[in-house]
Amino acid sequence: MRRTGWRKTPDLSERMEWEYTAEQQLMTWTVKAIDRNILIWLCLAGVVVVPMMIASLVFYTKGDGLMASAFLFSITIIFFLTYKNGMEKTVFVYRATEERLEICQWQDIPDLVFTFLKVFPFIIVGIILMALISNPALSIAALAGPALVGILLASVGGDSNYKTIYKRFRQHDFTWDNVDRALLDPRKGLLGLSVSSPNNVIFDDQIDFDNPNDHRYLKRIYFRKDQEYAVLELFRRKMPARATIVEKNYKYDFSG
């Protein structure tokens, strides 16, 4: 699958290869979700980057261009990884039938990531030139490592297969009868389902909605605000009579 625009969610319904096509379709919807806590990524980056920026400035004022450039190089990498992992989204495509809900999902990377990968070698060249200007005695060999990293990242960003390799396409489903409870967080546009399954990491009756650590075991069903009414009505109609919907704040797992 070719890389698609970050702000666009393509209609790939014909490529989903749904497993239960014989069952009558009740509803489909597609949504992009940042299924991780962005604030944690920003805080972690800030804790690391701020001291490194101070150190880079100190070394630069002391005329040590090599150490200053090394810190700038590291800061650039950290900014890139923070943006890529923090802003990366998952595309979810849902298909509801009378018997079950099928889910297809894959990773979607911001277009700016690919732009960065292409211009990264030029950033590296600028950092190397700064180091050489501040200290002409530096050897090219000492700067070869950052240059090779820049070339490697640029080659990855220019590879048309990168998106295909990285998308991590997954497909799974569950029957309505196996839904026991649901945690509704309308602010996040999310239903966290407690679904009985032989492969559960934690048994369904052991999941505690009041315990944020148990939220990672819920199956996340996302919806946009304009989809909320239709999605919730579908679940209220198809979930078993014993099932309940509890409105609470969903806590993201640190790993997202």
mmCIF file of C-alpha atoms in Angstrom:
data_model
loop_
_atom_site.group_PDB
_atom_site.id
_atom_site.type_symbol
_atom_site.label_atom_id
_atom_site.label_comp_id
_atom_site.label_asym_id
_atom_site.label_seq_id
_atom_site.Cartn_x
_atom_site.Cartn_y
_atom_site.Cartn_z
ATOM 1 C CA MET A 1 0.000 0.000 0.000
ATOM 2 C CA ARG A 2 1.491 3.327 -0.989
ATOM 3 C CA ARG A 3 1.936 6.129 1.496
ATOM 4 C CA THR A 4 -1.239 8.173 1.864
ATOM 5 C CA GLY A 5 -1.745 11.780 2.892
ATOM 6 C CA TRP A 6 -1.640 12.421 6.647
ATOM 7 C CA ARG A 7 -4.822 14.460 6.595
ATOM 8 C CA LYS A 8 -6.682 12.065 4.349
ATOM 9 C CA THR A 9 -8.167 8.700 5.249
ATOM 10 C CA PRO A 10 -8.455 6.695 2.023
ATOM 11 C CA ASP A 11 -11.401 4.439 1.315
ATOM 12 C CA LEU A 12 -9.729 1.031 1.280
ATOM 13 C CA SER A 13 -12.878 -0.989 1.908
ATOM 14 C CA GLU A 14 -12.333 -3.055 -1.243
ATOM 15 C CA ARG A 15 -8.853 -4.059 -0.042
ATOM 16 C CA MET A 16 -9.821 -5.068 3.478
ATOM 17 C CA GLU A 17 -10.450 -8.689 2.495
ATOM 18 C CA TRP A 18 -13.111 -9.110 5.150
ATOM 19 C CA GLU A 19 -13.325 -12.668 6.421
ATOM 20 C CA TYR A 20 -17.098 -12.799 6.886
ATOM 21 C CA THR A 21 -18.333 -11.269 3.663
ATOM 22 C CA ALA A 22 -21.246 -13.729 3.588
ATOM 23 C CA GLU A 23 -22.753 -12.043 6.643
ATOM 24 C CA GLN A 24 -24.996 -9.052 6.026
ATOM 25 C CA GLN A 25 -23.224 -5.758 6.639
ATOM 26 C CA LEU A 26 -24.930 -3.422 9.092
ATOM 27 C CA MET A 27 -22.444 -0.576 9.248
ATOM 28 C CA THR A 28 -18.861 0.406 8.445
ATOM 29 C CA TRP A 29 -16.801 3.348 9.655
ATOM 30 C CA THR A 30 -13.209 4.513 9.456
ATOM 31 C CA VAL A 31 -11.254 6.638 11.894
ATOM 32 C CA LYS A 32 -7.666 7.717 12.572
ATOM 33 C CA ALA A 33 -6.616 7.653 16.193
ATOM 34 C CA ILE A 34 -3.497 8.680 18.085
ATOM 35 C CA ASP A 35 -3.740 5.746 20.464
ATOM 36 C CA ARG A 36 -1.063 6.867 22.910
ATOM 37 C CA ASN A 37 -0.476 9.662 25.393
ATOM 38 C CA ILE A 38 1.272 12.455 23.443
ATOM 39 C CA LEU A 39 1.941 14.470 26.608
ATOM 40 C CA ILE A 40 4.195 11.727 27.967
ATOM 41 C CA TRP A 41 6.277 11.726 24.776
ATOM 42 C CA LEU A 42 6.629 15.528 24.888
ATOM 43 C CA CYS A 43 7.621 15.508 28.559
ATOM 44 C CA LEU A 44 10.220 12.799 28.026
ATOM 45 C CA ALA A 45 11.673 14.677 25.049
ATOM 46 C CA GLY A 46 11.741 17.939 27.018
ATOM 47 C CA VAL A 47 13.539 16.352 29.993
ATOM 48 C CA VAL A 48 16.279 15.101 27.659
ATOM 49 C CA VAL A 49 16.465 17.901 25.076
ATOM 50 C CA VAL A 50 16.623 20.980 27.345
ATOM 51 C CA PRO A 51 19.832 19.908 29.165
ATOM 52 C CA MET A 52 21.356 18.855 25.843
ATOM 53 C CA MET A 53 20.596 22.254 24.303
ATOM 54 C CA ILE A 54 22.252 23.971 27.276
ATOM 55 C CA ALA A 55 25.277 21.674 26.980
ATOM 56 C CA SER A 56 25.550 22.339 23.238
ATOM 57 C CA LEU A 57 25.505 26.106 23.834
ATOM 58 C CA VAL A 58 28.160 25.821 26.549
ATOM 59 C CA PHE A 59 30.486 23.776 24.342
ATOM 60 C CA TYR A 60 29.944 26.150 21.396
ATOM 61 C CA THR A 61 30.849 29.216 23.457
ATOM 62 C CA LYS A 62 33.994 27.402 24.599
ATOM 63 C CA GLY A 63 34.991 26.759 20.989
ATOM 64 C CA ASP A 64 34.445 22.989 21.148
ATOM 65 C CA GLY A 65 32.550 22.625 17.890
ATOM 66 C CA LEU A 66 32.749 18.835 17.831
ATOM 67 C CA MET A 67 30.922 18.357 21.148
ATOM 68 C CA ALA A 68 28.424 21.099 20.309
ATOM 69 C CA SER A 69 27.700 19.420 16.965
ATOM 70 C CA ALA A 70 27.340 16.022 18.644
ATOM 71 C CA PHE A 71 24.678 17.424 20.982
ATOM 72 C CA LEU A 72 22.881 19.151 18.093
ATOM 73 C CA PHE A 73 22.916 15.908 16.136
ATOM 74 C CA SER A 74 21.452 14.024 19.107
ATOM 75 C CA ILE A 75 18.784 16.694 19.631
ATOM 76 C CA THR A 76 17.752 16.419 15.974
ATOM 77 C CA ILE A 77 17.358 12.642 16.285
ATOM 78 C CA ILE A 78 15.342 12.980 19.508
ATOM 79 C CA PHE A 79 12.998 15.556 17.947
ATOM 80 C CA PHE A 80 12.482 13.274 14.967
ATOM 81 C CA LEU A 81 11.731 10.175 17.058
ATOM 82 C CA THR A 82 9.421 12.139 19.379
ATOM 83 C CA TYR A 83 7.396 13.530 16.500
ATOM 84 C CA LYS A 84 7.268 10.228 14.638
ATOM 85 C CA ASN A 85 6.219 8.125 17.631
ATOM 86 C CA GLY A 86 4.084 10.757 19.322
ATOM 87 C CA MET A 87 2.107 11.843 16.258
ATOM 88 C CA GLU A 88 1.891 8.503 14.492
ATOM 89 C CA LYS A 89 -1.708 7.414 14.073
ATOM 90 C CA THR A 90 -3.477 4.106 13.639
ATOM 91 C CA VAL A 91 -6.155 3.817 10.978
ATOM 92 C CA PHE A 92 -9.084 1.657 12.090
ATOM 93 C CA VAL A 93 -11.706 0.328 9.696
ATOM 94 C CA TYR A 94 -14.708 -1.318 11.359
ATOM 95 C CA ARG A 95 -17.306 -3.560 9.730
ATOM 96 C CA ALA A 96 -20.333 -4.621 11.772
ATOM 97 C CA THR A 97 -22.567 -7.547 10.836
ATOM 98 C CA GLU A 98 -25.452 -9.244 12.625
ATOM 99 C CA GLU A 99 -23.052 -11.658 14.321
ATOM 100 C CA ARG A 100 -19.781 -9.777 14.889
ATOM 101 C CA LEU A 101 -17.523 -6.772 14.499
ATOM 102 C CA GLU A 102 -14.501 -7.066 12.208
ATOM 103 C CA ILE A 103 -11.567 -4.688 12.610
ATOM 104 C CA CYS A 104 -8.728 -3.858 10.243
ATOM 105 C CA GLN A 105 -5.950 -1.537 11.416
ATOM 106 C CA TRP A 106 -2.573 -0.260 10.267
ATOM 107 C CA GLN A 107 -0.086 2.446 11.166
ATOM 108 C CA ASP A 108 -0.136 5.815 9.420
ATOM 109 C CA ILE A 109 2.944 8.015 9.584
ATOM 110 C CA PRO A 110 2.784 11.841 9.222
ATOM 111 C CA ASP A 111 3.967 13.116 5.857
ATOM 112 C CA LEU A 112 6.409 15.415 7.656
ATOM 113 C CA VAL A 113 8.373 12.330 8.756
ATOM 114 C CA PHE A 114 9.152 11.481 5.142
ATOM 115 C CA THR A 115 10.037 15.101 4.402
ATOM 116 C CA PHE A 116 12.401 15.114 7.362
ATOM 117 C CA LEU A 117 14.086 11.915 6.226
ATOM 118 C CA LYS A 118 14.779 13.490 2.847
ATOM 119 C CA VAL A 119 16.232 16.746 4.202
ATOM 120 C CA PHE A 120 18.052 15.131 7.125
ATOM 121 C CA PRO A 121 21.345 14.727 5.175
ATOM 122 C CA PHE A 122 21.391 18.508 4.564
ATOM 123 C CA ILE A 123 20.901 19.094 8.300
ATOM 124 C CA ILE A 124 23.848 16.794 8.981
ATOM 125 C CA VAL A 125 25.978 18.663 6.437
ATOM 126 C CA GLY A 126 25.161 21.944 8.196
ATOM 127 C CA ILE A 127 26.128 20.525 11.585
ATOM 128 C CA ILE A 128 29.399 19.136 10.171
ATOM 129 C CA LEU A 129 30.259 22.476 8.548
ATOM 130 C CA MET A 130 29.571 24.267 11.814
ATOM 131 C CA ALA A 131 31.954 21.906 13.602
ATOM 132 C CA LEU A 132 34.676 22.368 10.959
ATOM 133 C CA ILE A 133 34.359 26.157 10.955
ATOM 134 C CA SER A 134 34.574 26.370 14.734
ATOM 135 C CA ASN A 135 37.524 23.955 14.827
ATOM 136 C CA PRO A 136 39.367 23.488 11.491
ATOM 137 C CA ALA A 137 41.699 20.961 13.124
ATOM 138 C CA LEU A 138 38.924 18.369 13.305
ATOM 139 C CA SER A 139 39.440 15.334 11.121
ATOM 140 C CA ILE A 140 36.843 14.204 8.608
ATOM 141 C CA ALA A 141 37.042 10.736 10.164
ATOM 142 C CA ALA A 142 35.582 12.091 13.430
ATOM 143 C CA LEU A 143 32.545 13.347 11.522
ATOM 144 C CA ALA A 144 32.059 10.299 9.321
ATOM 145 C CA GLY A 145 29.664 8.601 11.759
ATOM 146 C CA PRO A 146 26.950 11.318 11.745
ATOM 147 C CA ALA A 147 27.305 11.644 7.965
ATOM 148 C CA LEU A 148 26.706 7.910 7.461
ATOM 149 C CA VAL A 149 23.644 8.027 9.752
ATOM 150 C CA GLY A 150 22.226 10.884 7.672
ATOM 151 C CA ILE A 151 22.757 8.968 4.438
ATOM 152 C CA LEU A 152 21.137 5.856 5.935
ATOM 153 C CA LEU A 153 18.034 7.733 7.115
ATOM 154 C CA ALA A 154 17.705 9.473 3.758
ATOM 155 C CA SER A 155 17.826 6.132 1.950
ATOM 156 C CA VAL A 156 15.088 4.791 4.251
ATOM 157 C CA GLY A 157 12.891 7.831 3.673
ATOM 158 C CA GLY A 158 13.297 7.535 -0.084
ATOM 159 C CA ASP A 159 12.404 3.837 -0.152
ATOM 160 C CA SER A 160 8.900 3.344 -1.536
ATOM 161 C CA ASN A 161 8.604 0.081 0.416
ATOM 162 C CA TYR A 162 9.152 1.748 3.799
ATOM 163 C CA LYS A 163 5.473 2.490 4.369
ATOM 164 C CA THR A 164 4.450 -1.005 3.300
ATOM 165 C CA ILE A 165 6.960 -2.597 5.650
ATOM 166 C CA TYR A 166 6.048 -0.364 8.552
ATOM 167 C CA LYS A 167 2.253 -0.324 8.326
ATOM 168 C CA ARG A 168 1.840 -3.469 10.488
ATOM 169 C CA PHE A 169 -1.536 -4.415 9.044
ATOM 170 C CA ARG A 170 -3.682 -6.404 11.474
ATOM 171 C CA GLN A 171 -7.137 -7.921 11.259
ATOM 172 C CA HIS A 172 -9.275 -9.389 14.023
ATOM 173 C CA ASP A 173 -12.909 -9.807 15.046
ATOM 174 C CA PHE A 174 -15.202 -10.754 17.906
ATOM 175 C CA THR A 175 -18.849 -11.775 18.202
ATOM 176 C CA TRP A 176 -21.390 -9.574 19.936
ATOM 177 C CA ASP A 177 -22.193 -12.376 22.419
ATOM 178 C CA ASN A 178 -18.656 -12.147 23.820
ATOM 179 C CA VAL A 179 -18.956 -8.474 24.779
ATOM 180 C CA ASP A 180 -19.543 -8.265 28.535
ATOM 181 C CA ARG A 181 -18.923 -4.612 29.395
ATOM 182 C CA ALA A 182 -17.851 -1.385 27.751
ATOM 183 C CA LEU A 183 -16.033 1.664 29.055
ATOM 184 C CA LEU A 184 -17.232 4.762 27.200
ATOM 185 C CA ASP A 185 -15.018 7.844 26.994
ATOM 186 C CA PRO A 186 -16.910 10.280 24.729
ATOM 187 C CA ARG A 187 -14.210 12.963 25.112
ATOM 188 C CA LYS A 188 -11.638 10.673 23.481
ATOM 189 C CA GLY A 189 -14.206 9.165 21.099
ATOM 190 C CA LEU A 190 -13.530 5.684 22.396
ATOM 191 C CA LEU A 191 -15.276 2.545 23.568
ATOM 192 C CA GLY A 192 -13.084 0.177 25.589
ATOM 193 C CA LEU A 193 -14.650 -3.270 25.310
ATOM 194 C CA SER A 194 -14.235 -6.089 27.793
ATOM 195 C CA VAL A 195 -14.476 -9.102 25.486
ATOM 196 C CA SER A 196 -14.416 -12.752 26.580
ATOM 197 C CA SER A 197 -11.896 -14.821 24.646
ATOM 198 C CA PRO A 198 -9.873 -18.029 25.179
ATOM 199 C CA ASN A 199 -6.713 -15.997 24.437
ATOM 200 C CA ASN A 200 -7.313 -13.238 26.978
ATOM 201 C CA VAL A 201 -4.232 -12.030 28.821
ATOM 202 C CA ILE A 202 -6.509 -11.269 31.751
ATOM 203 C CA PHE A 203 -9.908 -12.912 32.173
ATOM 204 C CA ASP A 204 -12.835 -10.668 31.358
ATOM 205 C CA ASP A 205 -14.393 -10.884 34.822
ATOM 206 C CA GLN A 206 -11.076 -9.758 36.349
ATOM 207 C CA ILE A 207 -10.903 -6.460 34.434
ATOM 208 C CA ASP A 208 -11.573 -3.495 36.696
ATOM 209 C CA PHE A 209 -12.666 -0.278 34.945
ATOM 210 C CA ASP A 210 -11.524 1.692 37.998
ATOM 211 C CA ASN A 211 -7.987 0.381 37.590
ATOM 212 C CA PRO A 212 -6.125 2.263 34.809
ATOM 213 C CA ASN A 213 -3.656 -0.637 34.509
ATOM 214 C CA ASP A 214 -6.482 -2.875 33.293
ATOM 215 C CA HIS A 215 -7.443 -0.494 30.474
ATOM 216 C CA ARG A 216 -4.679 -1.908 28.274
ATOM 217 C CA TYR A 217 -6.634 -5.172 28.071
ATOM 218 C CA LEU A 218 -9.715 -3.528 26.580
ATOM 219 C CA LYS A 219 -10.427 -3.668 22.861
ATOM 220 C CA ARG A 220 -10.469 -0.031 21.727
ATOM 221 C CA ILE A 221 -13.259 1.019 19.385
ATOM 222 C CA TYR A 222 -12.764 4.572 18.089
ATOM 223 C CA PHE A 223 -15.279 6.936 16.523
ATOM 224 C CA ARG A 224 -15.361 10.551 15.398
ATOM 225 C CA LYS A 225 -17.838 12.973 16.925
ATOM 226 C CA ASP A 226 -20.043 12.803 13.838
ATOM 227 C CA GLN A 227 -20.063 8.989 14.131
ATOM 228 C CA GLU A 228 -20.745 8.809 17.867
ATOM 229 C CA TYR A 229 -24.539 8.491 17.800
ATOM 230 C CA ALA A 230 -24.619 5.785 15.118
ATOM 231 C CA VAL A 231 -21.785 3.767 16.701
ATOM 232 C CA LEU A 232 -23.226 3.863 20.217
ATOM 233 C CA GLU A 233 -26.699 2.979 18.979
ATOM 234 C CA LEU A 234 -25.210 -0.003 17.124
ATOM 235 C CA PHE A 235 -23.446 -1.286 20.241
ATOM 236 C CA ARG A 236 -26.443 -0.756 22.496
ATOM 237 C CA ARG A 237 -28.556 -2.729 20.051
ATOM 238 C CA LYS A 238 -26.112 -5.581 19.416
ATOM 239 C CA MET A 239 -24.459 -6.079 22.816
ATOM 240 C CA PRO A 240 -26.014 -8.815 25.003
ATOM 241 C CA ALA A 241 -28.664 -7.784 27.522
ATOM 242 C CA ARG A 242 -26.275 -8.596 30.390
ATOM 243 C CA ALA A 243 -23.655 -6.165 29.056
ATOM 244 C CA THR A 244 -23.318 -2.681 30.488
ATOM 245 C CA ILE A 245 -21.777 0.587 29.268
ATOM 246 C CA VAL A 246 -19.961 2.587 31.937
ATOM 247 C CA GLU A 247 -18.857 6.162 31.228
ATOM 248 C CA LYS A 248 -15.327 6.719 32.541
ATOM 249 C CA ASN A 249 -12.043 8.317 31.521
ATOM 250 C CA TYR A 250 -9.918 5.862 29.543
ATOM 251 C CA LYS A 251 -6.280 5.834 30.662
ATOM 252 C CA TYR A 252 -3.748 5.153 27.921
ATOM 253 C CA ASP A 253 -1.064 2.616 28.491
ATOM 254 C CA PHE A 254 2.391 4.302 28.452
ATOM 255 C CA SER A 255 3.447 2.393 25.328
ATOM 256 C CA GLY A 256 0.240 3.400 23.531
#
